[in-house]
Amino acid sequence: MKLLVSRENQPEDTLIRLSGAQFGGGRFTVIAGPCAVESSAQLRATAEVVRDAGASLLRGGAFKPRTSPYSFRGLGRAGLGLLVEARAAVGLPTVSEAVDTDDLAAVAAAVDVIQIGARNMQNFSLLEAAGRLRQPVLLKRGAGATLDELLQAAEYLLQGGNRQVLLCERGIRTFAPSMRYTLDLAGVVRLKQLTHLPVLVDPSHATGDARLVPALARAALAAGADGLLVEVHAQPEAALSDGPQALLPEAFRGLMASLRQIGTALGRAV
Ligand code: PEP
Ligand code: MN
């Protein structure tokens, strides 16, 4: 059976357009922002930094899936309100995670792209509910999921009638303990062969270390990914989640400049 997500079913790239931004069709599109929405001032300041540096979408988690129940789990609905304000202030479309079906409608109403995180890649009731929406979904690969499992999870969304799906490689768990996860760039190349859906790379969660993020972000562009999901924070040492992997504003600006140079060499619009 030909899967709806497969290149056999649809040879041409799926294009996902959001007020000025486009995923697919050779573009390289950057989503950036803090791991979590922490406050109005933090989100606004970071949103301005990433917009001025050339990001096309703003990310920020309001509902945070955390390994420990004692960690900061996000501002919840108040965080969604801050994302609505930030979008109006800086003019970038927004991305935020829905961690369960109860909050899906609220997330969908507040942001442009609904993220389904790695821990929820095979949450089939969430996938079915998101499949009923007509709004882009960013589906992250589970840390222990094969490419086939990722594609079958995306198939739930398409089968439900939602064809606006972005995939994201965010690192898988291997035997190598020196980084948070292992970024599977070969998997990105293979995914681009197997599916017409845009494939993004998240070098922040993959490595857990801001010093590794720019090089892997550049490698993602060179490998043919359709874009990035990157964490940026003005004060990583004070971040309520994932500080060590957040790029400082200056590092993000430098990364964007180098991506544009590589894009020129490759004939790809960054
Ligand atoms: C995130 O992007 O905010 C996140 C929690 O990532 P992941 O689901 O890949 O761990
Ligand atoms: Mn994070």
PDB file of C-alpha atoms and ligand atoms in Angstrom:
ATOM      1  CA  MET A   1       0.000   0.000   0.000  1.00  0.00           C
ATOM      2  CA  LYS A   2       1.270   3.444  -0.968  1.00  0.00           C
ATOM      3  CA  LEU A   3       1.332   5.657   2.107  1.00  0.00           C
ATOM      4  CA  LEU A   4      -0.096   9.163   1.751  1.00  0.00           C
ATOM      5  CA  VAL A   5       3.197  10.529   3.114  1.00  0.00           C
ATOM      6  CA  SER A   6       5.303   8.727   0.486  1.00  0.00           C
ATOM      7  CA  ARG A   7       7.072  10.202  -2.522  1.00  0.00           C
ATOM      8  CA  GLU A   8       5.501   7.415  -4.567  1.00  0.00           C
ATOM      9  CA  ASN A   9       2.091   8.824  -3.719  1.00  0.00           C
ATOM     10  CA  GLN A  10       3.167  12.420  -4.339  1.00  0.00           C
ATOM     11  CA  PRO A  11       6.491  13.028  -6.133  1.00  0.00           C
ATOM     12  CA  GLU A  12       6.504  16.821  -5.660  1.00  0.00           C
ATOM     13  CA  ASP A  13       7.330  18.468  -2.311  1.00  0.00           C
ATOM     14  CA  THR A  14       4.467  19.471  -0.054  1.00  0.00           C
ATOM     15  CA  LEU A  15       4.665  23.255   0.356  1.00  0.00           C
ATOM     16  CA  ILE A  16       3.521  24.784   3.614  1.00  0.00           C
ATOM     17  CA  ARG A  17       2.974  28.546   3.478  1.00  0.00           C
ATOM     18  CA  LEU A  18       2.453  30.813   6.471  1.00  0.00           C
ATOM     19  CA  SER A  19       2.267  34.584   6.075  1.00  0.00           C
ATOM     20  CA  GLY A  20       5.519  35.134   4.211  1.00  0.00           C
ATOM     21  CA  ALA A  21       7.246  31.891   5.244  1.00  0.00           C
ATOM     22  CA  GLN A  22       7.398  28.725   3.170  1.00  0.00           C
ATOM     23  CA  PHE A  23       8.547  25.205   3.961  1.00  0.00           C
ATOM     24  CA  GLY A  24       9.473  22.854   1.136  1.00  0.00           C
ATOM     25  CA  GLY A  25      10.349  23.523  -2.492  1.00  0.00           C
ATOM     26  CA  GLY A  26      14.049  24.129  -1.819  1.00  0.00           C
ATOM     27  CA  ARG A  27      13.686  26.906   0.757  1.00  0.00           C
ATOM     28  CA  PHE A  28      15.531  26.719   4.076  1.00  0.00           C
ATOM     29  CA  THR A  29      13.285  28.158   6.768  1.00  0.00           C
ATOM     30  CA  VAL A  30      14.324  28.825  10.347  1.00  0.00           C
ATOM     31  CA  ILE A  31      12.086  28.584  13.410  1.00  0.00           C
ATOM     32  CA  ALA A  32      13.744  30.046  16.510  1.00  0.00           C
ATOM     33  CA  GLY A  33      12.922  31.163  20.016  1.00  0.00           C
ATOM     34  CA  PRO A  34      13.133  30.082  23.619  1.00  0.00           C
ATOM     35  CA  CYS A  35      12.545  26.548  24.808  1.00  0.00           C
ATOM     36  CA  ALA A  36       9.782  27.802  27.079  1.00  0.00           C
ATOM     37  CA  VAL A  37       7.719  30.964  27.268  1.00  0.00           C
ATOM     38  CA  GLU A  38       8.833  32.367  30.643  1.00  0.00           C
ATOM     39  CA  SER A  39       7.521  35.939  30.697  1.00  0.00           C
ATOM     40  CA  SER A  40       6.213  38.633  28.409  1.00  0.00           C
ATOM     41  CA  ALA A  41       9.535  40.498  28.470  1.00  0.00           C
ATOM     42  CA  GLN A  42      11.611  37.369  27.797  1.00  0.00           C
ATOM     43  CA  LEU A  43       9.454  36.265  24.864  1.00  0.00           C
ATOM     44  CA  ARG A  44       9.244  39.727  23.297  1.00  0.00           C
ATOM     45  CA  ALA A  45      12.975  40.368  23.542  1.00  0.00           C
ATOM     46  CA  THR A  46      13.839  36.973  22.052  1.00  0.00           C
ATOM     47  CA  ALA A  47      11.213  37.339  19.339  1.00  0.00           C
ATOM     48  CA  GLU A  48      12.762  40.626  18.214  1.00  0.00           C
ATOM     49  CA  VAL A  49      16.243  39.097  18.201  1.00  0.00           C
ATOM     50  CA  VAL A  50      15.245  36.115  16.059  1.00  0.00           C
ATOM     51  CA  ARG A  51      13.113  38.179  13.664  1.00  0.00           C
ATOM     52  CA  ASP A  52      15.873  40.756  13.140  1.00  0.00           C
ATOM     53  CA  ALA A  53      18.396  37.967  12.527  1.00  0.00           C
ATOM     54  CA  GLY A  54      16.192  36.424   9.833  1.00  0.00           C
ATOM     55  CA  ALA A  55      14.115  33.681  11.459  1.00  0.00           C
ATOM     56  CA  SER A  56      10.744  33.150   9.776  1.00  0.00           C
ATOM     57  CA  LEU A  57       8.799  31.712  12.734  1.00  0.00           C
ATOM     58  CA  LEU A  58       8.904  32.112  16.507  1.00  0.00           C
ATOM     59  CA  ARG A  59       8.895  29.064  18.770  1.00  0.00           C
ATOM     60  CA  GLY A  60       8.156  28.882  22.502  1.00  0.00           C
ATOM     61  CA  GLY A  61       6.654  26.186  24.689  1.00  0.00           C
ATOM     62  CA  ALA A  62       3.673  27.024  26.889  1.00  0.00           C
ATOM     63  CA  PHE A  63       3.036  23.392  27.814  1.00  0.00           C
ATOM     64  CA  LYS A  64       6.391  21.714  28.449  1.00  0.00           C
ATOM     65  CA  PRO A  65       6.832  17.943  28.592  1.00  0.00           C
ATOM     66  CA  ARG A  66       9.520  17.485  31.260  1.00  0.00           C
ATOM     67  CA  THR A  67      11.346  14.380  32.374  1.00  0.00           C
ATOM     68  CA  SER A  68      10.983  15.314  36.043  1.00  0.00           C
ATOM     69  CA  PRO A  69       7.644  16.447  37.469  1.00  0.00           C
ATOM     70  CA  TYR A  70       9.604  18.915  39.643  1.00  0.00           C
ATOM     71  CA  SER A  71      10.959  20.829  36.623  1.00  0.00           C
ATOM     72  CA  PHE A  72       9.295  23.961  35.205  1.00  0.00           C
ATOM     73  CA  ARG A  73       6.406  22.701  33.100  1.00  0.00           C
ATOM     74  CA  GLY A  74       5.495  25.919  31.378  1.00  0.00           C
ATOM     75  CA  LEU A  75       3.039  28.756  31.900  1.00  0.00           C
ATOM     76  CA  GLY A  76       0.213  26.815  30.230  1.00  0.00           C
ATOM     77  CA  ARG A  77      -2.669  28.922  28.927  1.00  0.00           C
ATOM     78  CA  ALA A  78      -1.053  32.125  30.183  1.00  0.00           C
ATOM     79  CA  GLY A  79       1.925  31.251  27.979  1.00  0.00           C
ATOM     80  CA  LEU A  80      -0.362  30.889  24.973  1.00  0.00           C
ATOM     81  CA  GLY A  81      -1.625  34.409  25.622  1.00  0.00           C
ATOM     82  CA  LEU A  82       1.950  35.705  25.604  1.00  0.00           C
ATOM     83  CA  LEU A  83       2.544  33.965  22.244  1.00  0.00           C
ATOM     84  CA  VAL A  84      -0.493  35.722  20.787  1.00  0.00           C
ATOM     85  CA  GLU A  85       0.898  39.069  22.012  1.00  0.00           C
ATOM     86  CA  ALA A  86       4.384  38.349  20.676  1.00  0.00           C
ATOM     87  CA  ARG A  87       3.025  37.404  17.250  1.00  0.00           C
ATOM     88  CA  ALA A  88       1.127  40.681  17.071  1.00  0.00           C
ATOM     89  CA  ALA A  89       4.175  42.641  18.224  1.00  0.00           C
ATOM     90  CA  VAL A  90       6.853  41.142  15.949  1.00  0.00           C
ATOM     91  CA  GLY A  91       4.787  39.810  13.063  1.00  0.00           C
ATOM     92  CA  LEU A  92       6.168  36.271  13.016  1.00  0.00           C
ATOM     93  CA  PRO A  93       3.952  33.169  12.841  1.00  0.00           C
ATOM     94  CA  THR A  94       4.278  31.052  15.986  1.00  0.00           C
ATOM     95  CA  VAL A  95       4.911  27.415  16.905  1.00  0.00           C
ATOM     96  CA  SER A  96       4.042  25.789  20.251  1.00  0.00           C
ATOM     97  CA  GLU A  97       3.529  22.293  21.568  1.00  0.00           C
ATOM     98  CA  ALA A  98       0.269  20.604  22.492  1.00  0.00           C
ATOM     99  CA  VAL A  99       1.055  17.864  24.991  1.00  0.00           C
ATOM    100  CA  ASP A 100      -2.417  16.364  25.194  1.00  0.00           C
ATOM    101  CA  THR A 101      -5.813  16.362  23.513  1.00  0.00           C
ATOM    102  CA  ASP A 102      -7.343  18.495  26.292  1.00  0.00           C
ATOM    103  CA  ASP A 103      -5.171  21.475  25.401  1.00  0.00           C
ATOM    104  CA  LEU A 104      -5.034  20.933  21.638  1.00  0.00           C
ATOM    105  CA  ALA A 105      -7.877  23.312  20.753  1.00  0.00           C
ATOM    106  CA  ALA A 106      -6.430  26.091  22.914  1.00  0.00           C
ATOM    107  CA  VAL A 107      -2.974  25.683  21.347  1.00  0.00           C
ATOM    108  CA  ALA A 108      -4.478  25.553  17.849  1.00  0.00           C
ATOM    109  CA  ALA A 109      -6.407  28.769  18.465  1.00  0.00           C
ATOM    110  CA  ALA A 110      -3.382  30.611  19.828  1.00  0.00           C
ATOM    111  CA  VAL A 111      -0.565  29.666  17.429  1.00  0.00           C
ATOM    112  CA  ASP A 112       0.003  29.044  13.722  1.00  0.00           C
ATOM    113  CA  VAL A 113       1.810  25.697  13.906  1.00  0.00           C
ATOM    114  CA  ILE A 114       1.015  22.996  16.465  1.00  0.00           C
ATOM    115  CA  GLN A 115       4.007  21.011  17.643  1.00  0.00           C
ATOM    116  CA  ILE A 116       3.656  17.375  18.647  1.00  0.00           C
ATOM    117  CA  GLY A 117       6.777  16.529  20.616  1.00  0.00           C
ATOM    118  CA  ALA A 118       9.091  13.552  20.590  1.00  0.00           C
ATOM    119  CA  ARG A 119       7.457  12.025  23.662  1.00  0.00           C
ATOM    120  CA  ASN A 120       4.069  12.160  21.966  1.00  0.00           C
ATOM    121  CA  MET A 121       5.020  10.986  18.483  1.00  0.00           C
ATOM    122  CA  GLN A 122       2.948   7.849  18.936  1.00  0.00           C
ATOM    123  CA  ASN A 123       0.167   9.378  21.040  1.00  0.00           C
ATOM    124  CA  PHE A 124      -2.444   8.159  18.603  1.00  0.00           C
ATOM    125  CA  SER A 125      -5.421   9.983  20.119  1.00  0.00           C
ATOM    126  CA  LEU A 126      -3.464  13.257  19.893  1.00  0.00           C
ATOM    127  CA  LEU A 127      -2.469  12.444  16.298  1.00  0.00           C
ATOM    128  CA  GLU A 128      -6.073  11.696  15.374  1.00  0.00           C
ATOM    129  CA  ALA A 129      -7.299  14.919  16.954  1.00  0.00           C
ATOM    130  CA  ALA A 130      -4.583  16.941  15.188  1.00  0.00           C
ATOM    131  CA  GLY A 131      -5.455  15.143  11.946  1.00  0.00           C
ATOM    132  CA  ARG A 132      -8.934  16.628  12.158  1.00  0.00           C
ATOM    133  CA  LEU A 133      -7.503  20.176  12.208  1.00  0.00           C
ATOM    134  CA  ARG A 134      -6.646  22.128   9.065  1.00  0.00           C
ATOM    135  CA  GLN A 135      -3.588  23.820  10.478  1.00  0.00           C
ATOM    136  CA  PRO A 136       0.110  22.884  10.105  1.00  0.00           C
ATOM    137  CA  VAL A 137       1.485  20.321  12.544  1.00  0.00           C
ATOM    138  CA  LEU A 138       5.197  19.972  13.341  1.00  0.00           C
ATOM    139  CA  LEU A 139       5.729  16.329  14.286  1.00  0.00           C
ATOM    140  CA  LYS A 140       8.987  15.518  16.076  1.00  0.00           C
ATOM    141  CA  ARG A 141      10.649  12.128  15.838  1.00  0.00           C
ATOM    142  CA  GLY A 142      10.576  10.108  19.033  1.00  0.00           C
ATOM    143  CA  ALA A 143      14.014   9.524  20.549  1.00  0.00           C
ATOM    144  CA  GLY A 144      13.583   5.798  20.060  1.00  0.00           C
ATOM    145  CA  ALA A 145      11.557   5.830  16.849  1.00  0.00           C
ATOM    146  CA  THR A 146      12.606   4.469  13.483  1.00  0.00           C
ATOM    147  CA  LEU A 147      12.029   6.490  10.319  1.00  0.00           C
ATOM    148  CA  ASP A 148       9.188   4.144   9.428  1.00  0.00           C
ATOM    149  CA  GLU A 149       7.515   4.752  12.791  1.00  0.00           C
ATOM    150  CA  LEU A 150       7.832   8.523  12.257  1.00  0.00           C
ATOM    151  CA  LEU A 151       6.302   8.255   8.793  1.00  0.00           C
ATOM    152  CA  GLN A 152       3.474   6.050  10.051  1.00  0.00           C
ATOM    153  CA  ALA A 153       2.761   8.594  12.811  1.00  0.00           C
ATOM    154  CA  ALA A 154       2.606  11.339  10.165  1.00  0.00           C
ATOM    155  CA  GLU A 155       0.306   9.079   8.154  1.00  0.00           C
ATOM    156  CA  TYR A 156      -2.268   9.371  10.966  1.00  0.00           C
ATOM    157  CA  LEU A 157      -2.350  13.137  10.405  1.00  0.00           C
ATOM    158  CA  LEU A 158      -2.686  12.884   6.617  1.00  0.00           C
ATOM    159  CA  GLN A 159      -5.222  10.099   6.852  1.00  0.00           C
ATOM    160  CA  GLY A 160      -7.306  12.372   9.081  1.00  0.00           C
ATOM    161  CA  GLY A 161      -7.265  14.926   6.291  1.00  0.00           C
ATOM    162  CA  ASN A 162      -4.532  17.261   7.570  1.00  0.00           C
ATOM    163  CA  ARG A 163      -1.936  17.419   4.808  1.00  0.00           C
ATOM    164  CA  GLN A 164       0.099  20.276   6.317  1.00  0.00           C
ATOM    165  CA  VAL A 165       2.672  18.253   8.217  1.00  0.00           C
ATOM    166  CA  LEU A 166       6.294  19.088   8.944  1.00  0.00           C
ATOM    167  CA  LEU A 167       8.645  16.393  10.227  1.00  0.00           C
ATOM    168  CA  CYS A 168      11.542  17.135  12.580  1.00  0.00           C
ATOM    169  CA  GLU A 169      14.629  15.076  13.399  1.00  0.00           C
ATOM    170  CA  ARG A 170      15.672  16.025  16.960  1.00  0.00           C
ATOM    171  CA  GLY A 171      18.200  13.354  17.863  1.00  0.00           C
ATOM    172  CA  ILE A 172      17.772   9.717  18.755  1.00  0.00           C
ATOM    173  CA  ARG A 173      19.025   7.758  21.727  1.00  0.00           C
ATOM    174  CA  THR A 174      22.125   5.728  20.985  1.00  0.00           C
ATOM    175  CA  PHE A 175      24.899   4.211  23.112  1.00  0.00           C
ATOM    176  CA  ALA A 176      26.910   7.464  22.839  1.00  0.00           C
ATOM    177  CA  PRO A 177      26.664   9.398  26.137  1.00  0.00           C
ATOM    178  CA  SER A 178      28.784  12.422  25.186  1.00  0.00           C
ATOM    179  CA  MET A 179      25.801  14.351  23.829  1.00  0.00           C
ATOM    180  CA  ARG A 180      22.174  14.592  24.864  1.00  0.00           C
ATOM    181  CA  TYR A 181      21.089  12.520  21.816  1.00  0.00           C
ATOM    182  CA  THR A 182      22.656  11.577  18.474  1.00  0.00           C
ATOM    183  CA  LEU A 183      21.579  13.727  15.520  1.00  0.00           C
ATOM    184  CA  ASP A 184      20.596  11.380  12.702  1.00  0.00           C
ATOM    185  CA  LEU A 185      21.511  13.435   9.636  1.00  0.00           C
ATOM    186  CA  ALA A 186      21.598  10.342   7.438  1.00  0.00           C
ATOM    187  CA  GLY A 187      18.005   9.791   8.519  1.00  0.00           C
ATOM    188  CA  VAL A 188      17.183  13.278   7.242  1.00  0.00           C
ATOM    189  CA  VAL A 189      18.636  12.461   3.833  1.00  0.00           C
ATOM    190  CA  ARG A 190      16.667   9.214   3.757  1.00  0.00           C
ATOM    191  CA  LEU A 191      13.450  10.929   4.866  1.00  0.00           C
ATOM    192  CA  LYS A 192      13.768  13.419   2.011  1.00  0.00           C
ATOM    193  CA  GLN A 193      13.855  10.444  -0.369  1.00  0.00           C
ATOM    194  CA  LEU A 194      10.933   8.657   1.273  1.00  0.00           C
ATOM    195  CA  THR A 195       8.489  11.522   1.812  1.00  0.00           C
ATOM    196  CA  HIS A 196       7.258  14.712   0.156  1.00  0.00           C
ATOM    197  CA  LEU A 197       6.750  16.351   3.576  1.00  0.00           C
ATOM    198  CA  PRO A 198       9.223  19.069   4.681  1.00  0.00           C
ATOM    199  CA  VAL A 199      11.925  17.750   7.014  1.00  0.00           C
ATOM    200  CA  LEU A 200      13.385  20.032   9.680  1.00  0.00           C
ATOM    201  CA  VAL A 201      16.350  19.533  12.008  1.00  0.00           C
ATOM    202  CA  ASP A 202      16.480  20.507  15.687  1.00  0.00           C
ATOM    203  CA  PRO A 203      20.181  20.687  16.602  1.00  0.00           C
ATOM    204  CA  SER A 204      19.370  22.113  20.051  1.00  0.00           C
ATOM    205  CA  HIS A 205      17.628  19.114  21.602  1.00  0.00           C
ATOM    206  CA  ALA A 206      19.805  16.735  19.574  1.00  0.00           C
ATOM    207  CA  THR A 207      23.029  17.915  21.196  1.00  0.00           C
ATOM    208  CA  GLY A 208      21.967  19.663  24.400  1.00  0.00           C
ATOM    209  CA  ASP A 209      24.990  21.949  24.009  1.00  0.00           C
ATOM    210  CA  ALA A 210      24.951  25.408  22.407  1.00  0.00           C
ATOM    211  CA  ARG A 211      28.588  24.984  21.346  1.00  0.00           C
ATOM    212  CA  LEU A 212      27.572  22.175  18.983  1.00  0.00           C
ATOM    213  CA  VAL A 213      24.437  23.772  17.560  1.00  0.00           C
ATOM    214  CA  PRO A 214      25.807  26.073  14.799  1.00  0.00           C
ATOM    215  CA  ALA A 215      27.945  23.404  13.125  1.00  0.00           C
ATOM    216  CA  LEU A 216      25.091  20.903  13.072  1.00  0.00           C
ATOM    217  CA  ALA A 217      22.650  23.540  11.856  1.00  0.00           C
ATOM    218  CA  ARG A 218      24.973  24.215   8.910  1.00  0.00           C
ATOM    219  CA  ALA A 219      25.332  20.484   8.298  1.00  0.00           C
ATOM    220  CA  ALA A 220      21.531  20.183   8.202  1.00  0.00           C
ATOM    221  CA  LEU A 221      21.346  22.774   5.420  1.00  0.00           C
ATOM    222  CA  ALA A 222      24.112  21.032   3.496  1.00  0.00           C
ATOM    223  CA  ALA A 223      22.388  17.661   3.948  1.00  0.00           C
ATOM    224  CA  GLY A 224      19.183  18.935   2.345  1.00  0.00           C
ATOM    225  CA  ALA A 225      16.924  19.621   5.323  1.00  0.00           C
ATOM    226  CA  ASP A 226      14.102  22.106   4.722  1.00  0.00           C
ATOM    227  CA  GLY A 227      14.826  24.163   7.806  1.00  0.00           C
ATOM    228  CA  LEU A 228      15.666  24.337  11.486  1.00  0.00           C
ATOM    229  CA  LEU A 229      14.075  24.480  14.912  1.00  0.00           C
ATOM    230  CA  VAL A 230      16.596  26.281  17.171  1.00  0.00           C
ATOM    231  CA  GLU A 231      16.489  27.456  20.776  1.00  0.00           C
ATOM    232  CA  VAL A 232      17.665  30.992  21.560  1.00  0.00           C
ATOM    233  CA  HIS A 233      17.799  32.718  24.952  1.00  0.00           C
ATOM    234  CA  ALA A 234      19.221  36.099  25.983  1.00  0.00           C
ATOM    235  CA  GLN A 235      20.320  34.748  29.390  1.00  0.00           C
ATOM    236  CA  PRO A 236      20.811  30.990  29.077  1.00  0.00           C
ATOM    237  CA  GLU A 237      22.119  30.727  32.648  1.00  0.00           C
ATOM    238  CA  ALA A 238      18.762  32.028  33.907  1.00  0.00           C
ATOM    239  CA  ALA A 239      16.570  29.965  31.538  1.00  0.00           C
ATOM    240  CA  LEU A 240      13.855  27.883  33.205  1.00  0.00           C
ATOM    241  CA  SER A 241      14.500  25.006  30.784  1.00  0.00           C
ATOM    242  CA  ASP A 242      17.219  23.882  28.365  1.00  0.00           C
ATOM    243  CA  GLY A 243      19.582  26.816  29.053  1.00  0.00           C
ATOM    244  CA  PRO A 244      22.787  24.934  28.153  1.00  0.00           C
ATOM    245  CA  GLN A 245      21.615  24.337  24.589  1.00  0.00           C
ATOM    246  CA  ALA A 246      20.258  27.844  23.916  1.00  0.00           C
ATOM    247  CA  LEU A 247      22.155  30.099  21.529  1.00  0.00           C
ATOM    248  CA  LEU A 248      22.902  33.628  22.687  1.00  0.00           C
ATOM    249  CA  PRO A 249      21.496  36.340  20.392  1.00  0.00           C
ATOM    250  CA  GLU A 250      24.957  37.066  18.970  1.00  0.00           C
ATOM    251  CA  ALA A 251      25.575  33.391  18.191  1.00  0.00           C
ATOM    252  CA  PHE A 252      22.190  33.135  16.487  1.00  0.00           C
ATOM    253  CA  ARG A 253      22.953  36.174  14.329  1.00  0.00           C
ATOM    254  CA  GLY A 254      26.286  34.607  13.367  1.00  0.00           C
ATOM    255  CA  LEU A 255      24.608  31.317  12.556  1.00  0.00           C
ATOM    256  CA  MET A 256      22.053  32.992  10.280  1.00  0.00           C
ATOM    257  CA  ALA A 257      24.832  34.863   8.443  1.00  0.00           C
ATOM    258  CA  SER A 258      26.750  31.643   7.822  1.00  0.00           C
ATOM    259  CA  LEU A 259      23.597  29.822   6.693  1.00  0.00           C
ATOM    260  CA  ARG A 260      22.955  32.544   4.119  1.00  0.00           C
ATOM    261  CA  GLN A 261      26.513  32.109   2.778  1.00  0.00           C
ATOM    262  CA  ILE A 262      26.090  28.340   2.502  1.00  0.00           C
ATOM    263  CA  GLY A 263      22.649  28.815   0.966  1.00  0.00           C
ATOM    264  CA  THR A 264      24.164  31.026  -1.729  1.00  0.00           C
ATOM    265  CA  ALA A 265      26.772  28.381  -2.518  1.00  0.00           C
ATOM    266  CA  LEU A 266      24.084  25.686  -2.722  1.00  0.00           C
ATOM    267  CA  GLY A 267      21.561  27.791  -4.629  1.00  0.00           C
ATOM    268  CA  ARG A 268      19.077  27.646  -1.758  1.00  0.00           C
ATOM    269  CA  ALA A 269      17.173  30.602  -0.339  1.00  0.00           C
ATOM    270  CA  VAL A 270      17.716  30.880   3.423  1.00  0.00           C
TER     271      VAL A 270
HETATM  272  C1  PEP B   1      10.667  21.166  22.206  1.00  0.00           C
HETATM  273  O1  PEP B   1      10.998  21.361  21.027  1.00  0.00           O
HETATM  274  O2  PEP B   1      10.215  22.071  22.910  1.00  0.00           O
HETATM  275  C2  PEP B   1      10.790  19.819  22.800  1.00  0.00           C
HETATM  276  C3  PEP B   1      10.291  19.543  24.004  1.00  0.00           C
HETATM  277  O3  PEP B   1      11.451  18.951  22.024  1.00  0.00           O
HETATM  278  P1  PEP B   1      11.365  17.339  21.947  1.00  0.00           P
HETATM  279  O4  PEP B   1       9.908  16.992  21.893  1.00  0.00           O
HETATM  280  O5  PEP B   1      12.083  17.043  20.666  1.00  0.00           O
HETATM  281  O6  PEP B   1      12.078  16.822  23.156  1.00  0.00           O
HETATM  282 MN    MN B   2      13.747  22.682  24.884  1.00  0.00          MN
END
